[in-house]
Coordinates of C-alpha atoms and ligand atoms in Angstrom, one line a residue:
X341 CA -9.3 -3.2 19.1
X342 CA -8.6 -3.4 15.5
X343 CA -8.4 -6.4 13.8
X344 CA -10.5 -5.1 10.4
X345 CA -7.7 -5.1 8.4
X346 CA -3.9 -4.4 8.2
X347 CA -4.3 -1.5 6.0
X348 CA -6.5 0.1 9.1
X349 CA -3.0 0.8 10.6
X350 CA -1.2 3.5 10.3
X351 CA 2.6 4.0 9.0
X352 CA 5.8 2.9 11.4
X353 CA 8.0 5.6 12.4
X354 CA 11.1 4.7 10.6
X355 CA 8.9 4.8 7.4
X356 CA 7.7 8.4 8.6
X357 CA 11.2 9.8 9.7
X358 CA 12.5 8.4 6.4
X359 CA 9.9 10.7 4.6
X360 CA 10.9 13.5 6.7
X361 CA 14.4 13.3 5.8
X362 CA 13.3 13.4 2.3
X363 CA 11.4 15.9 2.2
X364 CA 13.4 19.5 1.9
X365 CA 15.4 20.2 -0.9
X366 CA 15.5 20.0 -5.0
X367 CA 15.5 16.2 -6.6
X368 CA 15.2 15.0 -10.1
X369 CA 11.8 14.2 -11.0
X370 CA 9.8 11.3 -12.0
X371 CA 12.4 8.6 -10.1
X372 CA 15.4 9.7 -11.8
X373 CA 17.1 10.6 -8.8
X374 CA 19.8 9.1 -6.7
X375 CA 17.2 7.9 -4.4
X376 CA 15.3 5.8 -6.7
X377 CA 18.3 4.1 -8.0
X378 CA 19.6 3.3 -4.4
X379 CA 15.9 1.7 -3.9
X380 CA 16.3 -0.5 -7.2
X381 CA 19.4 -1.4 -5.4
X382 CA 17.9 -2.2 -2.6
X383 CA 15.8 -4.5 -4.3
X384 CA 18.8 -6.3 -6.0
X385 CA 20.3 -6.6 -3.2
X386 CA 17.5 -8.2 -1.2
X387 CA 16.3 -10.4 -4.0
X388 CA 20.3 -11.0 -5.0
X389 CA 19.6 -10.8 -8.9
X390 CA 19.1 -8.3 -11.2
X391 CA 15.7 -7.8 -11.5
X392 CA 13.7 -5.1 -12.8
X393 CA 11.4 -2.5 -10.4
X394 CA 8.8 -0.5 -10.9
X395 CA 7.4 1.4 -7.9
X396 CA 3.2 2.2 -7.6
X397 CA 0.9 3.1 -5.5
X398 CA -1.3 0.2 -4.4
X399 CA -1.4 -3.5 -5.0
X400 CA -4.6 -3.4 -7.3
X401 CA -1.6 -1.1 -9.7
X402 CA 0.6 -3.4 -9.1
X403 CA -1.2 -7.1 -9.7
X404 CA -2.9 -5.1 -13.0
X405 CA 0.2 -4.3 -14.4
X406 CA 2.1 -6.5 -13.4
X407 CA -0.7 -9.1 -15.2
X408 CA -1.1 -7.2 -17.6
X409 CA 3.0 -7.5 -19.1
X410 CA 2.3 -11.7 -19.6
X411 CA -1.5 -11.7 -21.0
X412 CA -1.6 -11.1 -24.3
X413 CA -4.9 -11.1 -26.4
X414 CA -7.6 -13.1 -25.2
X415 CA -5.5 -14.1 -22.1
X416 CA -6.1 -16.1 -19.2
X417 CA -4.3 -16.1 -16.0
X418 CA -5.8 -19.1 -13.6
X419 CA -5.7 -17.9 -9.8
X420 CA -8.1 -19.3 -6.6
X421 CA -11.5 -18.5 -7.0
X422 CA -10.9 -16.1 -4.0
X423 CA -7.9 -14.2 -5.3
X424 CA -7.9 -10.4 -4.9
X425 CA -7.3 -10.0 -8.4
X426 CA -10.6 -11.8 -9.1
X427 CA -12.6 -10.8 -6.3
X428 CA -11.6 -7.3 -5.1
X429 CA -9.9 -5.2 -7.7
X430 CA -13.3 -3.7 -9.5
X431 CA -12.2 -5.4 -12.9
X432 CA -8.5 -4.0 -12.7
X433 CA -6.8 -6.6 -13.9
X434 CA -9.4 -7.2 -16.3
X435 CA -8.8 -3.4 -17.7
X436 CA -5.0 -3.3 -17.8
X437 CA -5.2 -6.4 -19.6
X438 CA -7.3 -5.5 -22.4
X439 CA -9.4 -8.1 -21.3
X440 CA -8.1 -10.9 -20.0
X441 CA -10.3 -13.2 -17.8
X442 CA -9.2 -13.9 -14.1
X443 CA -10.4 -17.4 -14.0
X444 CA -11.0 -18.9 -10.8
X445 CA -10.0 -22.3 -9.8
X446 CA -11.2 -24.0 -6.2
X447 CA -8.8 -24.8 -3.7
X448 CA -9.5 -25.2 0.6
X449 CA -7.9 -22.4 2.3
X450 CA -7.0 -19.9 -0.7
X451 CA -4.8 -22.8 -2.0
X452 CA -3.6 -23.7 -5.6
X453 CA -2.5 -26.8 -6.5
X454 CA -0.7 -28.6 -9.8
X455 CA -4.2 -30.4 -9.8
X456 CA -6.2 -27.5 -10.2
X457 CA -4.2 -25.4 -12.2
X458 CA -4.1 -28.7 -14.7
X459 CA -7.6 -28.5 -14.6
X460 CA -8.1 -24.9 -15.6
X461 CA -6.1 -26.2 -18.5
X462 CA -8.5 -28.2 -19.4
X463 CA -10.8 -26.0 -19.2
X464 CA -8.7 -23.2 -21.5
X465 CA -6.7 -25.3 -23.4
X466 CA -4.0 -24.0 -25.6
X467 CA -4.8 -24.0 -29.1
X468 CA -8.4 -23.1 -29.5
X469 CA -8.7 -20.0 -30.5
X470 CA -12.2 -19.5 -29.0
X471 CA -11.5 -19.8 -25.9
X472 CA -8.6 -17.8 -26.0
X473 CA -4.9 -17.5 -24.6
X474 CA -3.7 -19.4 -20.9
X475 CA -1.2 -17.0 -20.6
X476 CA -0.5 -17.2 -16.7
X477 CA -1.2 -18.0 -13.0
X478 CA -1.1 -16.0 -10.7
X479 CA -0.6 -16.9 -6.9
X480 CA -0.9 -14.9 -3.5
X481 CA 1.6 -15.4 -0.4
X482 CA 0.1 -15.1 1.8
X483 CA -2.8 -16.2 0.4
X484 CA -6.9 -14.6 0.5
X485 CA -7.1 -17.0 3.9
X486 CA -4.2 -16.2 5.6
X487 CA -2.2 -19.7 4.8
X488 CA 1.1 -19.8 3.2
X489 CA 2.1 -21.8 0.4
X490 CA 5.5 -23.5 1.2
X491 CA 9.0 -22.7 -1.0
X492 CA 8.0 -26.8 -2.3
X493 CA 4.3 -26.0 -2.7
X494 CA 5.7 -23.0 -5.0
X495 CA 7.9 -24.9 -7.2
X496 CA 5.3 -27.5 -7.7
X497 CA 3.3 -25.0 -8.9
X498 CA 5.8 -22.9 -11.0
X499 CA 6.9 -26.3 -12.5
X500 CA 3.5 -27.2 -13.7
X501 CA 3.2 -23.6 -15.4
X502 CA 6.2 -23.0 -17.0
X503 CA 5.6 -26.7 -18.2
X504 CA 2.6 -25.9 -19.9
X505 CA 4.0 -22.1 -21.3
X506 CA 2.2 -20.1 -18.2
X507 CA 3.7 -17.2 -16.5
X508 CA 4.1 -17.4 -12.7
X509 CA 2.7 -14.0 -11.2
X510 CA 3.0 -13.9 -6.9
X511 CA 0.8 -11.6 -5.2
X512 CA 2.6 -10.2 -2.7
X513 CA 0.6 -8.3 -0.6
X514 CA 1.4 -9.6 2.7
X515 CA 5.1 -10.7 0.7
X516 CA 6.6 -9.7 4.5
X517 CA 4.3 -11.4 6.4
X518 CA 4.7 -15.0 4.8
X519 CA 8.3 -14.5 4.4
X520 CA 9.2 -14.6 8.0
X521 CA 6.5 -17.4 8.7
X522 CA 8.3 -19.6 6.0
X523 CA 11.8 -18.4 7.6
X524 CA 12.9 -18.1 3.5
X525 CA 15.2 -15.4 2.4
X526 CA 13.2 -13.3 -0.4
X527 CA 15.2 -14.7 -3.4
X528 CA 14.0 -18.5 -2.4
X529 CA 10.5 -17.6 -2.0
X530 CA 10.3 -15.8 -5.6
X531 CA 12.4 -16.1 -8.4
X532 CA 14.6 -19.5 -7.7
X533 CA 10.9 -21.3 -6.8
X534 CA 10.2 -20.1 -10.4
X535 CA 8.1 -16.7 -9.9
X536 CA 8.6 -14.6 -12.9
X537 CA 7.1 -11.8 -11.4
X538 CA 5.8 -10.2 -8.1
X539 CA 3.4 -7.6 -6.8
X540 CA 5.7 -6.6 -4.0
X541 CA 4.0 -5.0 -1.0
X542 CA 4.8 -2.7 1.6
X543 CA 1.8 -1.0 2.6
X544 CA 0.0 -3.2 4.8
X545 CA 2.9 -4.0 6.7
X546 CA 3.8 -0.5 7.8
X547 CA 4.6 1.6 4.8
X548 CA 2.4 4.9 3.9
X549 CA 1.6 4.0 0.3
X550 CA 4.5 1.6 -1.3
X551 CA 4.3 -1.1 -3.7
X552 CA 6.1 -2.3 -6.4
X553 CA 6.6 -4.6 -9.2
X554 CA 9.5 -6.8 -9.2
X555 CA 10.1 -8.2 -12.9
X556 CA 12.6 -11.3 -12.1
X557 CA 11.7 -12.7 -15.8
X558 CA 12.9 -9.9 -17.8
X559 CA 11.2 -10.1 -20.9
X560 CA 8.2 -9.4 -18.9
X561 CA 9.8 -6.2 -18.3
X562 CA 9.9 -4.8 -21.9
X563 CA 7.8 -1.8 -22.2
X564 CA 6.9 -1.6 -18.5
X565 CA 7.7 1.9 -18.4
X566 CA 5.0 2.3 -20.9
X567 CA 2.7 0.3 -19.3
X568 CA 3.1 2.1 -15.5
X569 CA 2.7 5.8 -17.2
X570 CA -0.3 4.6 -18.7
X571 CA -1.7 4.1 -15.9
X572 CA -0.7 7.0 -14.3
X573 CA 1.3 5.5 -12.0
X574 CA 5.1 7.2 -12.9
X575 CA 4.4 9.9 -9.6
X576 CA 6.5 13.1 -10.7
X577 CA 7.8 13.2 -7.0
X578 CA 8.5 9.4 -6.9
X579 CA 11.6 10.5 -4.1
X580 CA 8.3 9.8 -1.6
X581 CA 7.7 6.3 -2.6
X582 CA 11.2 5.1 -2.6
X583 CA 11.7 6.9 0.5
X584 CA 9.1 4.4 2.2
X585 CA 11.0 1.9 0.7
X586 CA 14.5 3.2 2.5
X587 CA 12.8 3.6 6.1
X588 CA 11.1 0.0 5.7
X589 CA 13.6 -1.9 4.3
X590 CA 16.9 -0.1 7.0
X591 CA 17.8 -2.3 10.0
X592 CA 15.4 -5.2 8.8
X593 CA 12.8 -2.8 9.7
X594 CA 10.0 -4.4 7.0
X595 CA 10.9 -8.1 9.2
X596 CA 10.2 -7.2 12.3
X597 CA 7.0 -5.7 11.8
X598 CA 6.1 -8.7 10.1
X599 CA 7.2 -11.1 13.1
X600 CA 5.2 -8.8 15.1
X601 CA 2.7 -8.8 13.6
X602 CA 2.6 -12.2 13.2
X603 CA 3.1 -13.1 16.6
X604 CA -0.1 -10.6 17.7
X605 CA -2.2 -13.5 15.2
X606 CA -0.5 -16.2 17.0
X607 CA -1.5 -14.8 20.2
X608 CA -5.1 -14.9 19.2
X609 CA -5.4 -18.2 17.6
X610 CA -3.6 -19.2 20.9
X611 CA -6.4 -17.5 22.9
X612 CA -9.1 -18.6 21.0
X613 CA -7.9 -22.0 21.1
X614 CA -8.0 -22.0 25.0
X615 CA -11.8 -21.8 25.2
X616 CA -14.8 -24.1 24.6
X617 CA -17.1 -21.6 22.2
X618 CA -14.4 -19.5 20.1
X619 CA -11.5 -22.1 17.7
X620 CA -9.7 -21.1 14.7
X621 CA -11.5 -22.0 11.6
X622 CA -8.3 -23.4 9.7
X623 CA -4.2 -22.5 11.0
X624 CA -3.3 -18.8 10.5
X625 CA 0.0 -19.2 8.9
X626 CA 0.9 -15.3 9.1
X627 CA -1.1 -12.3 10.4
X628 CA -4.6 -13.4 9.6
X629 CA -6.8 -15.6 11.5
X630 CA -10.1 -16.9 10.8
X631 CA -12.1 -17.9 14.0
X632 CA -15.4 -19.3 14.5
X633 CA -17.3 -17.8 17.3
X634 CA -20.7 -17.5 18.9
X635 CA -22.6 -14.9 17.0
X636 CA -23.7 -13.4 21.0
X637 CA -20.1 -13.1 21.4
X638 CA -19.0 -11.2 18.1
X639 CA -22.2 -8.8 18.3
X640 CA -21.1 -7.9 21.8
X641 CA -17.2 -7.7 20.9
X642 CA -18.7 -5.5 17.7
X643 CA -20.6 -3.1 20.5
X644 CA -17.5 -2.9 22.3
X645 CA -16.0 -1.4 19.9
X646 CA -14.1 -4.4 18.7
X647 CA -13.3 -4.1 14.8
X648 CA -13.0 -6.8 12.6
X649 CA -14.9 -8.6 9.6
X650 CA -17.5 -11.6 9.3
X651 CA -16.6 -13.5 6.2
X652 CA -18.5 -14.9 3.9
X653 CA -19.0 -18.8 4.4
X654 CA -20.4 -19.4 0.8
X655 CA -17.7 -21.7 -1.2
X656 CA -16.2 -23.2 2.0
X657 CA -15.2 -26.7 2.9
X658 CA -18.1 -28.7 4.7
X659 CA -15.6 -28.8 7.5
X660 CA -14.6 -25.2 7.5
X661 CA -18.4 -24.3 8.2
X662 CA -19.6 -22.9 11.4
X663 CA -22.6 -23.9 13.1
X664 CA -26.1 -21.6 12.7
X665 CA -25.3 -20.1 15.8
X666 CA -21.8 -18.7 15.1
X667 CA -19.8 -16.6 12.7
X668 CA -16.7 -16.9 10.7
X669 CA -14.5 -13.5 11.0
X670 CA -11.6 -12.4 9.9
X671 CA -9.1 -11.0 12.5
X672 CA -6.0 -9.3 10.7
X673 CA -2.8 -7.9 12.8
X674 CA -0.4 -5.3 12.0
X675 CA 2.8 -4.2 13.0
X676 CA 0.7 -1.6 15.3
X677 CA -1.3 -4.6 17.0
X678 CA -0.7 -4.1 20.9
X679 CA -1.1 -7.8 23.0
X680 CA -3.5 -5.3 25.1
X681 CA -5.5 -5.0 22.5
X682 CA -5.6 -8.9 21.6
X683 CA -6.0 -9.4 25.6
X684 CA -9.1 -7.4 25.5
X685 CA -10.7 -9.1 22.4
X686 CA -10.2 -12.4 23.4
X687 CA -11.7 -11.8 27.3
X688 CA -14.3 -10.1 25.2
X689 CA -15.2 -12.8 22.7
X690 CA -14.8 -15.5 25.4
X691 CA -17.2 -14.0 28.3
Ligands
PLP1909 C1 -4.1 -10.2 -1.3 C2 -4.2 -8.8 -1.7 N1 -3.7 -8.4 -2.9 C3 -3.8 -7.1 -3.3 C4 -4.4 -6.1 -2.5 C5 -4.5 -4.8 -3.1 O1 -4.2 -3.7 -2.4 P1 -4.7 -2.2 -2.6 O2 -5.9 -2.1 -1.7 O3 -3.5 -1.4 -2.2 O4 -5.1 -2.0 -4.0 C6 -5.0 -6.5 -1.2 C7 -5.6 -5.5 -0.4 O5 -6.4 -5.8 0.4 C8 -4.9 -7.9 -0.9 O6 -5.4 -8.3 0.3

C-alpha cells in the first residue's frame, strides 16, 4: 500500500520499452540528435506553438532554472507560502537565481489569488530599490495540496501579473495530473491563460527521470542554453531523456496514467467519505488526497505496512484542522496504484 508519494512508483512500460528501443546504436551527443528534435516537436505539437524546450533531470532543475531566466538582481518571484520552490528545493531557486527571494504569500488549499499576489506587491513594490526587484510569480498545477487552479482562476492570476510587469512561471509537477482533472488541452492550461513559462513534468506520472522546461515567452528563452549547462544539466546522452518523453507522450500514454491515477484518489476520498471517523480534509482535485483520520487508525494502517505521510497542520485553516485525536496525511496515487491496494487501506483505516 503505497500512498507516500508518486515518485515512490516505479516507471510505466511504454516509458521502459521506449528506453530499450533506444538504447543500441551510435547517436549525436548532447541532444543533437534526430530524437531530440522529434521530442521538441512533440512538444509543439502538444502545446500547438512554437515554444522553446529544454529537457532536465528533476523538477527542483527545472523550477530553478526556469526562475532563474525572469529574476534579475534582487528579484522576487511571489508563490504560496507552501510552494515547492519555497519549501522543498534546499535553496535551489534561491541559487540559480543569484539570490532571489521566494516569497511566500497565504492562500487555503495551496491557492493564489489576484488578492494575494496584490498584496505581496505591496509588500515588494516596484521602485524601491531596497527591497529589490518583483520580477515574477510562480504558480503550481496541481498545487502543494492537491487542488487545481481552474483555466479562469489562471488567467485571473496571469492578468494581475503581467499587469503589474511579473512573469508567470507554472510548476508543473503533477502538469498531467491537473490537466485531465480540468479536461483542458495543454495549450489552454499554459500559454493562452498567460503562463510564460512551465516546469513540465513527467516523472511522477510514470516517466524514469524526465522533466523539462517549456519557454512559451521567448525572451525568457535567451541564453537558456547557458543557463541549463551551468547547471550541469545538458546530459551528453540526452537520447535517454527524450526517449521517456517518446514512450510517455505515444498513444496518449502520459493521460491515461494520469486518469488513473486520478481515479485510484477518487476512489479513496470516496471510501473515506463512506465512514463516520476517516473524511477528506479539503476536495482532492487530482491524485492527492488529504484525509483526516483517527490517529489509532493511521498507527495501525502504518504497522500494516500502509505508506503514506502525516502532514504538518501548522498554517492551516481553523476549519481544515483535525481534532487532538486524529491526523492529517497525505495519500498520493500513481499510475501504478492498484484499487486492491486502495481497498486494503481503506478497510484498514476504517476498522
Ligand atoms: C510541486 C512539486 N514541484 C517540484 C517538485 C520537484 O521534483 P524533484 O524531486 O524531481 O526535484 C516536486 C517533487 O516532489 C513537487 O511536488
Amino acid at each position: 500500500m503505497h500512498f507516500a508519494s508518486d515518485n515512490w512508483a516505479g516507471a510505466s512500460e511504454p516509458i521502459m520499452q521506449a528506453l530499450s528501443r533506444h538504447s543500441t546504436g551510435f547517436a549525436p551527443a548532447y541532444g543533437e540528435g534526430d530524437l531530440c528534435d522529434a521530442i521538441e516537436a512533440r512538444f509543439q505539437d502538444l502545446f500547438e506553438t512554437d515554444c522553446a524546450v529544454y529537457i532536465v533531470a528533476t523538477g527542483t532543475a527545472a523550477n530553478a532554472l526556469a526562475l532563474s531566466a525572469v529574476t534579475g538582481p534582487g528579484g522576487t518571484v511571489f508563490c504560496h507560502q507552501d510552494a515547492h520552490i519555497r519549501v522543498d528545493e534546499c535553496g535551489a531557486p534561491e541559487f540559480l537565481t543569484s539570490g532571489a527571494r521566494m516569497w511566500g504569500l497565504e492562500g487555503r488549499h495551496g491557492k493564489l489569488s489576484p488578492a494575494t499576489i496584490l498584496s505581496g506587491l505591496e509588500q515588494v513594490p516596484h521602485g524601491v530599490v531596497h527591497h529589490g526587484q518583483p520580477n515574477a510569480i510562480s504558480l503550481s498545477q496541481s498545487t502543494e495540496s492537491g487542488t487545481i487552479y481552474s483555466l479562469d482562476e489562471i488567467k485571473a492570476l496571469t492578468t494581475v501579473a503581467h499587469d503589474n510587469k511579473l512573469a508567470v512561471h507554472m510548476d508543473g509537477a503533477r502538469f498531467a495530473n491537473a490537466l485531465v482533472s480540468l479536461n483542458a488541452t495543454p495549450a489552454e492550461m499554459t500559454w493562452k491563460a498567460g503562463v510564460d513559462i512551465l516546469s513540465f513534468g513527467a516523472t511522477k506520472n510514470g516517466a524514469w527521470c524526465a522533466e523539462a522546461v517549456v519557454i512559451f515567452n521567448k525572451d525568457y528563452a535567451k541564453d537558456f542554453i547557458y543557463r541549463r549547462k551551468r547547471a550541469g544539466h545538458l546530459f551528453s546522452k540526452m537520447r535517454f531523456s527524450a526517449a521517456q518523453f517518446e514512450g510517455y507522450f505515444e498513444n496518449d500514454h502520459w493521460l491515461e496514467n494520469a486518469r488513473h491515477a486520478n481515479s485510484m484518489a477518487a476512489k479513496l476520498v470516496a471510501g473515506l467519505q463512506d465512514s463516520n471517523t476517516t473524511r477528506s480534509a479539503w476536495a482532492s482535485e487530482a491524485n492527492e488526497v488529504f484525509a483526516i483520520v483517527p490517529k489509532s487508525s493511521a498507527q495501525k494502517a502504518s504497522a500494516s505496512g500502509a505508506n503514506f505521510h502525516q502532514w504538518p497542520t501548522n498554517g492551516l485553516h481553523p476549519d481544515d484542522q483535525p481534532n487532538d485525536d486524529e491526523y492529517l496525511i497525505r495519500l498520493v496515487c500513481s499510475f501504478s496504484t492498484s484499487q486492491e491496494e486502495v481497498d486494503q487501506f481503506l478497510a484498514l483505516i476504517k476498522s
